[in-house]
Coordinates of C-alpha atoms in Angstrom, one line a residue:
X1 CA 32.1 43.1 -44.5
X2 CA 32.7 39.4 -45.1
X3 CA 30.2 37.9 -42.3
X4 CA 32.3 36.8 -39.5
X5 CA 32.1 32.7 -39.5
X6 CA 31.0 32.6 -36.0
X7 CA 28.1 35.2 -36.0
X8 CA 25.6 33.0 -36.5
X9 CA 26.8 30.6 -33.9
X10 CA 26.8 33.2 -31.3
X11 CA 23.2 34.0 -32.2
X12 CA 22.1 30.3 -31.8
X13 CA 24.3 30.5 -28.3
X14 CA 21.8 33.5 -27.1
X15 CA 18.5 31.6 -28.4
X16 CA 16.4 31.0 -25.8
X17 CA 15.8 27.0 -24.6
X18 CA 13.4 27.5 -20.8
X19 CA 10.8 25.6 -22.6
X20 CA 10.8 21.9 -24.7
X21 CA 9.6 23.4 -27.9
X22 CA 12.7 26.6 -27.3
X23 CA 15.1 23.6 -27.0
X24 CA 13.8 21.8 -30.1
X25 CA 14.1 25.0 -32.0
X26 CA 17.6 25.4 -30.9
X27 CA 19.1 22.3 -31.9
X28 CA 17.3 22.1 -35.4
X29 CA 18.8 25.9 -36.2
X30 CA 21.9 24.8 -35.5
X31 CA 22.0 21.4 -37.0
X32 CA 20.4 23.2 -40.1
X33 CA 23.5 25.3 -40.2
X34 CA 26.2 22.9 -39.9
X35 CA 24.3 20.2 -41.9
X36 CA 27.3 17.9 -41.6
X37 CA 26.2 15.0 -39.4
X38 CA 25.8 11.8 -41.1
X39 CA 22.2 11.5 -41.0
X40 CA 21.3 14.9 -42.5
X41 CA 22.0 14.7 -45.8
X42 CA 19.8 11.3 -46.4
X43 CA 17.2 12.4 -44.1
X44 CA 17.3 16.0 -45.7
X45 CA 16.8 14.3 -49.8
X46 CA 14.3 13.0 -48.4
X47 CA 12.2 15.3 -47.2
X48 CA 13.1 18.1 -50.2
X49 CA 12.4 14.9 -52.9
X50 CA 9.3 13.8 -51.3
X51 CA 7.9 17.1 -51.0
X52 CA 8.9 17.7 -54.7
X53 CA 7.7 14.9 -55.9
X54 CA 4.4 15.2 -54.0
X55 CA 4.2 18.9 -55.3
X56 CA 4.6 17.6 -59.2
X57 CA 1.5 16.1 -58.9
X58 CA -0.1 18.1 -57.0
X59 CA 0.3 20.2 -60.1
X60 CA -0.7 17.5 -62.4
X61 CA -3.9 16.3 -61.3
X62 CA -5.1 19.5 -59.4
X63 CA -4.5 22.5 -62.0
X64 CA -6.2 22.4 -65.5
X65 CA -3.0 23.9 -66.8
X66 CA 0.5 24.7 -65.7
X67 CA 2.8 26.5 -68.6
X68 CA 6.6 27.4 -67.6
X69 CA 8.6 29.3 -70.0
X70 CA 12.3 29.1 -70.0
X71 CA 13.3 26.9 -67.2
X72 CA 16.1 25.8 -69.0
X73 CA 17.5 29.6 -67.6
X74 CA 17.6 28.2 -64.0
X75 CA 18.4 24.3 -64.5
X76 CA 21.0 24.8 -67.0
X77 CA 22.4 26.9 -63.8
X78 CA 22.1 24.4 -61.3
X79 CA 22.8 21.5 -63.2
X80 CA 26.8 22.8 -64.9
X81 CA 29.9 22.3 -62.6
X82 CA 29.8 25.8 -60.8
X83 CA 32.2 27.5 -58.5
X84 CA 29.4 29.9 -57.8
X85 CA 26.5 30.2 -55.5
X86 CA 23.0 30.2 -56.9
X87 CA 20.1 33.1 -55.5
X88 CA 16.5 32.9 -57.1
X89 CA 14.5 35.3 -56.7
X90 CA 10.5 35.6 -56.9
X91 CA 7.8 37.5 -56.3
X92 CA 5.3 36.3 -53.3
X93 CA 1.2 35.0 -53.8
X94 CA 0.2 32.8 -51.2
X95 CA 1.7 30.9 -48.2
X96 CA 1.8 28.0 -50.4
X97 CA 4.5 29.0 -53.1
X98 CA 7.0 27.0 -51.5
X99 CA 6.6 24.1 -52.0
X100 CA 4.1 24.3 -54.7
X101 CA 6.2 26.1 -57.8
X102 CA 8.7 23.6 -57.3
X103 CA 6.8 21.0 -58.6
X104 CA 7.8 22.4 -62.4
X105 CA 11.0 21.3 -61.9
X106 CA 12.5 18.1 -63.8
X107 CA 12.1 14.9 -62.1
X108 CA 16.0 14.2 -62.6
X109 CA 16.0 16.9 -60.0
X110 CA 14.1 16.0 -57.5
X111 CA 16.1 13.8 -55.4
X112 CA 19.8 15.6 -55.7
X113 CA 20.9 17.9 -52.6
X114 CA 22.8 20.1 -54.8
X115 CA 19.9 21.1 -57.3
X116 CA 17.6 21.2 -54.6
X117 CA 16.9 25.1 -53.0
X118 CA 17.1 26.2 -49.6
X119 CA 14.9 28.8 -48.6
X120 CA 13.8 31.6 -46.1
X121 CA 10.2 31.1 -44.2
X122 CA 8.3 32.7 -41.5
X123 CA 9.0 30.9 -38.1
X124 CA 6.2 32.1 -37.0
X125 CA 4.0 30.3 -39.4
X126 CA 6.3 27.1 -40.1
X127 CA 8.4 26.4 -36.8
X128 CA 5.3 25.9 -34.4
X129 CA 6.3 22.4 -32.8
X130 CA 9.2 20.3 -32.4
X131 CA 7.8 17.8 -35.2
X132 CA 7.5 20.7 -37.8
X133 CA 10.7 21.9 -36.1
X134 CA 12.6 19.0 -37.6
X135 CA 10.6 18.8 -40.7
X136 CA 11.0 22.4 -42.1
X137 CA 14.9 22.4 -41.0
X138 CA 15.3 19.4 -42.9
X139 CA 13.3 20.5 -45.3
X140 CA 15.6 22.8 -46.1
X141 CA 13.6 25.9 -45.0
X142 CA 15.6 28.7 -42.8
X143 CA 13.8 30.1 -40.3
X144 CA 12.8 33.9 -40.5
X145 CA 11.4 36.4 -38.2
X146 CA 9.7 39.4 -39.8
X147 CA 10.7 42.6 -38.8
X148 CA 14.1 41.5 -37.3
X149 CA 16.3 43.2 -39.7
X150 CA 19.6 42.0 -42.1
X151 CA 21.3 40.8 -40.1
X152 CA 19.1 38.1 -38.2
X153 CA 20.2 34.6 -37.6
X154 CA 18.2 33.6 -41.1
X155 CA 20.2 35.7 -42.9
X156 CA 23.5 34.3 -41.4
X157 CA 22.4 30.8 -42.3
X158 CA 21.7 32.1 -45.6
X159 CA 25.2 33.3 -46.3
X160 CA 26.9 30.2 -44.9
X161 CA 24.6 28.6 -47.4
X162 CA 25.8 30.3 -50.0
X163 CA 29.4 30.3 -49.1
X164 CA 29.0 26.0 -49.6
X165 CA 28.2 26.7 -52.9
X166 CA 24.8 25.9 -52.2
X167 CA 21.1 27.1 -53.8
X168 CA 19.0 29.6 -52.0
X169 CA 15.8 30.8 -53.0
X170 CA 14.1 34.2 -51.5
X171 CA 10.8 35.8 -51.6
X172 CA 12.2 39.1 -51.3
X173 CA 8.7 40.9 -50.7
X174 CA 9.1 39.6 -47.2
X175 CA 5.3 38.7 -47.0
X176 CA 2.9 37.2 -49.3
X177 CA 1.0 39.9 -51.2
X178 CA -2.3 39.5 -53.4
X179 CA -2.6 43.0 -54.8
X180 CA -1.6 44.2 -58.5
X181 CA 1.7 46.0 -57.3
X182 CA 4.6 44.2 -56.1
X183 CA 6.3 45.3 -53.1
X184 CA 9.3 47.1 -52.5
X185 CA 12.3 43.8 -52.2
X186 CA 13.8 43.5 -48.9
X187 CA 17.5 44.5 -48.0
X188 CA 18.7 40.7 -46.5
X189 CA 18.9 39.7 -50.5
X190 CA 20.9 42.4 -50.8
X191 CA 23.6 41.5 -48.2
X192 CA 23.8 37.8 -49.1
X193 CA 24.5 38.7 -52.3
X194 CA 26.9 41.4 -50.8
X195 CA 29.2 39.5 -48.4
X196 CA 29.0 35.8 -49.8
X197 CA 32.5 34.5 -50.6
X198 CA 32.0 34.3 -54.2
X199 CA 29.2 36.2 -55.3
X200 CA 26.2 34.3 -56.5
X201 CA 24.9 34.0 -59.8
X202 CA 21.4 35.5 -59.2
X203 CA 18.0 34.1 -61.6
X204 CA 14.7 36.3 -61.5
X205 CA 11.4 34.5 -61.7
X206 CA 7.9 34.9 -61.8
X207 CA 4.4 32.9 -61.4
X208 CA 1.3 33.9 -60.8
X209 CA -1.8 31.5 -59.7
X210 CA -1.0 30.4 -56.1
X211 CA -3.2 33.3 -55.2
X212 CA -6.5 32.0 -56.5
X213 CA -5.8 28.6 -54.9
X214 CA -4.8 30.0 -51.1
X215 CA -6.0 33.4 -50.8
X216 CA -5.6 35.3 -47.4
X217 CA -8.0 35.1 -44.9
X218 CA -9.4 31.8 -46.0
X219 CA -10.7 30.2 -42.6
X220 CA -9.0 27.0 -43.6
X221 CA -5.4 28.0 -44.8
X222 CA -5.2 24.5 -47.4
X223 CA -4.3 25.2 -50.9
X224 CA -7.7 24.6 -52.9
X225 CA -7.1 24.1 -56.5
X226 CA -9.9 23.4 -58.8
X227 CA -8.5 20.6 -61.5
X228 CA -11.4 21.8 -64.1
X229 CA -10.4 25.8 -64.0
X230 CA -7.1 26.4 -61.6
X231 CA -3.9 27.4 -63.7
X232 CA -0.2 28.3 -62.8
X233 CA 2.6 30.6 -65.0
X234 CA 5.7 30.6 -64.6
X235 CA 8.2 32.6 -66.4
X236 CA 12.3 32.1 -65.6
X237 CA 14.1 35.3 -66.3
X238 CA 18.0 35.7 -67.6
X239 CA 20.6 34.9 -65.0
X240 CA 22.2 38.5 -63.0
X241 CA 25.7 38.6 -62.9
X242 CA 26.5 41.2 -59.6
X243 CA 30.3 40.1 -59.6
X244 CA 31.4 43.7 -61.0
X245 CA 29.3 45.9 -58.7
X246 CA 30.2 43.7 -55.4
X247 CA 34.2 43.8 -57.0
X248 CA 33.9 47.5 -57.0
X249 CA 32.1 48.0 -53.2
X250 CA 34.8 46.0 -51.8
X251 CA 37.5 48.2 -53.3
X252 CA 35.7 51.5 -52.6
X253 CA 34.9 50.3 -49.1
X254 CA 38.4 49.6 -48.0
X255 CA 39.5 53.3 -48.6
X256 CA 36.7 54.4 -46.3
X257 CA 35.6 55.4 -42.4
X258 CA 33.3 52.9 -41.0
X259 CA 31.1 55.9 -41.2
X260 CA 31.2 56.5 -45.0
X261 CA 31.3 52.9 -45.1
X262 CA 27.9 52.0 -43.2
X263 CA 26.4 54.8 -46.0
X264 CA 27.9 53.3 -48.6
X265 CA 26.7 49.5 -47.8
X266 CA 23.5 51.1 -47.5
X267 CA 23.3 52.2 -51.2
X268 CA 24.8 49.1 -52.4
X269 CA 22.2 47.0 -51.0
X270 CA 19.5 49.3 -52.4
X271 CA 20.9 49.4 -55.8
X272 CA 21.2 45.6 -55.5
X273 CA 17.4 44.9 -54.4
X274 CA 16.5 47.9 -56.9
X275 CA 17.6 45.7 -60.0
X276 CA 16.4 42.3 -59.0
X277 CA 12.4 44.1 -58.7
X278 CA 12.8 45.6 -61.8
X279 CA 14.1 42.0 -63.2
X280 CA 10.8 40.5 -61.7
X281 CA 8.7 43.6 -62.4
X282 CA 9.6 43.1 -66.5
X283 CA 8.9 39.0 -66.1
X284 CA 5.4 40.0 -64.5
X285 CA 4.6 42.5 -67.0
X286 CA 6.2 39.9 -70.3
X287 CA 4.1 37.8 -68.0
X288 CA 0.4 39.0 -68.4
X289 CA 0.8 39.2 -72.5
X290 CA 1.8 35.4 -72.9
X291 CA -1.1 34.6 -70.2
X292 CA -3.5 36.9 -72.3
X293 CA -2.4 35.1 -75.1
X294 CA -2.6 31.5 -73.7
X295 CA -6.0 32.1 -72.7
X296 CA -5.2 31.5 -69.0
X297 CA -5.9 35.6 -67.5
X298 CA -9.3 34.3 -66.3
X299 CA -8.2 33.3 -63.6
X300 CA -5.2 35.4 -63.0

């Protein structure tokens, strides 16, 4: 079940390209999944450290507070020599989480390709034009279409990510959702998590304020933050080590049919996806007693 190098190749091969903006779409997907030309990686720390930098004070002069408790848990991650892959995880408030949250993170940061995340986002919402074609591909953000399953082109372009040792982030909810509960995790985490090469060192997070700055249905979809009342929480959970479980699919899978083995992929993933909600679920509920405390649940 390691993916096969040239899957995602043969997906961008059967793209369609009748029309200009089809052809820009095209190229950017699959320049996004090589990344080796010699103009992307300036262009692309460009574009991920502007769009950081812009967030951190966006965060600075438009929230009246902005508390993060234990980043240390993801930068101490991304900053050691690792031979491993990095997947956050998170739950999903507005259409404006990414780029917003990462605004918390250190300014020594910003501008370096390797602490910097890729991501998955709705094509639909992001990859409207050639321009914003080329800006969310170098921006780092992989282009996903809801409802088209695990193993989808974003997904493939995920796990070659991974498999350079690289930093992806997921909103595993698949959607942004306002309400109280949080919504069942998607499989795709589950595979990339699965099949990469080395298995990624996984880090659960949590925020909570996006929602009152961008919430749905707003005619105008701008984030609107109020600098006199707007607030942001973020909590960073303990790292996820799914090296032993993934070690033990791969030696129970080989001794299977592809029947019995389809079955068992299938509860693999779902224990996976299982554990990383309950990760966020406790950092959501550790979450609403420090923001009770802090004096920041009025706007929560």
């Amino acid at each position: 079940m390691i993916p096969d190098r040239s899957r995602a190749h043969e997906l961008i091969d059967h793209l369609p390209r009748q029309t200009w903006h089809e052809r820009s779409f095209a190229y950017w997907a699959e320049k996004q999944l090589v990344a080796n030309d010699s103009w992307w990686k300036p262009l692309s720390t460009v574009v991920v450290g502007t769009a950081t930098t812009t967030m951190s004070l966006f965060l600075r002069l438009g929230f009246r507070k902005v508390v993060v408790d234990d980043l240390h848990k993801l930068t101490d991650v991304l900053e050691r020599e690792r031979n491993r892959p990095i997947v956050t995880v998170a739950n999903h408030e507005s259409t404006a989480d990414d780029p917003i949250i990462w605004g918390v993170m250190p300014a020594r940061l910003w501008w370096k390709p390797d602490c910097t995340r890729w991501t998955l986002g709705a094509r639909e919402l992001l990859y409207k034009h050639p321009i914003l074609n080329a800006f969310f591909a170098l921006g780092q953000t992989i282009p996903t279409v809801r409802g088209d399953g695990i193993y989808q082109l974003a997904v493939e372009i995920g796990l070659r990510k991974l498999n350079e040792n690289k930093w992806v982030h997921v909103f595993p909810e698949g959607r942004v959702n306002q309400e109280a509960q949080m919504l069942r995790f998607k499989w795709g985490v589950g595979r990339m998590i699965m099949e990469a090469e080395r298995t990624p060192i996984v880090v659960p997070m949590f925020f909570t304020g996006t929602k009152q700055i961008m919430p749905l249905r707003q005619k105008v979809p701008v984030p609107r933050p109020n600098p006199l009342k707007s607030t942001l929480y973020m909590k960073v959970g303990d790292a996820m080590d799914f090296a032993p479980l993934v070690g033990e699919w791969k030696a129970a899978r080989a001794k299977l049919s592809s029947e019995e083995a389809v079955r068992l992929d299938e509860q693999v993933r779902i224990a996976i996806v299982d554990q990383l909600w309950g990760s966020v679920n406790s950092l959501k509920i550790e979450s609403a007693v420090k923001i009770q405390k802090l004096g920041l649940d009025d706007n929560q």
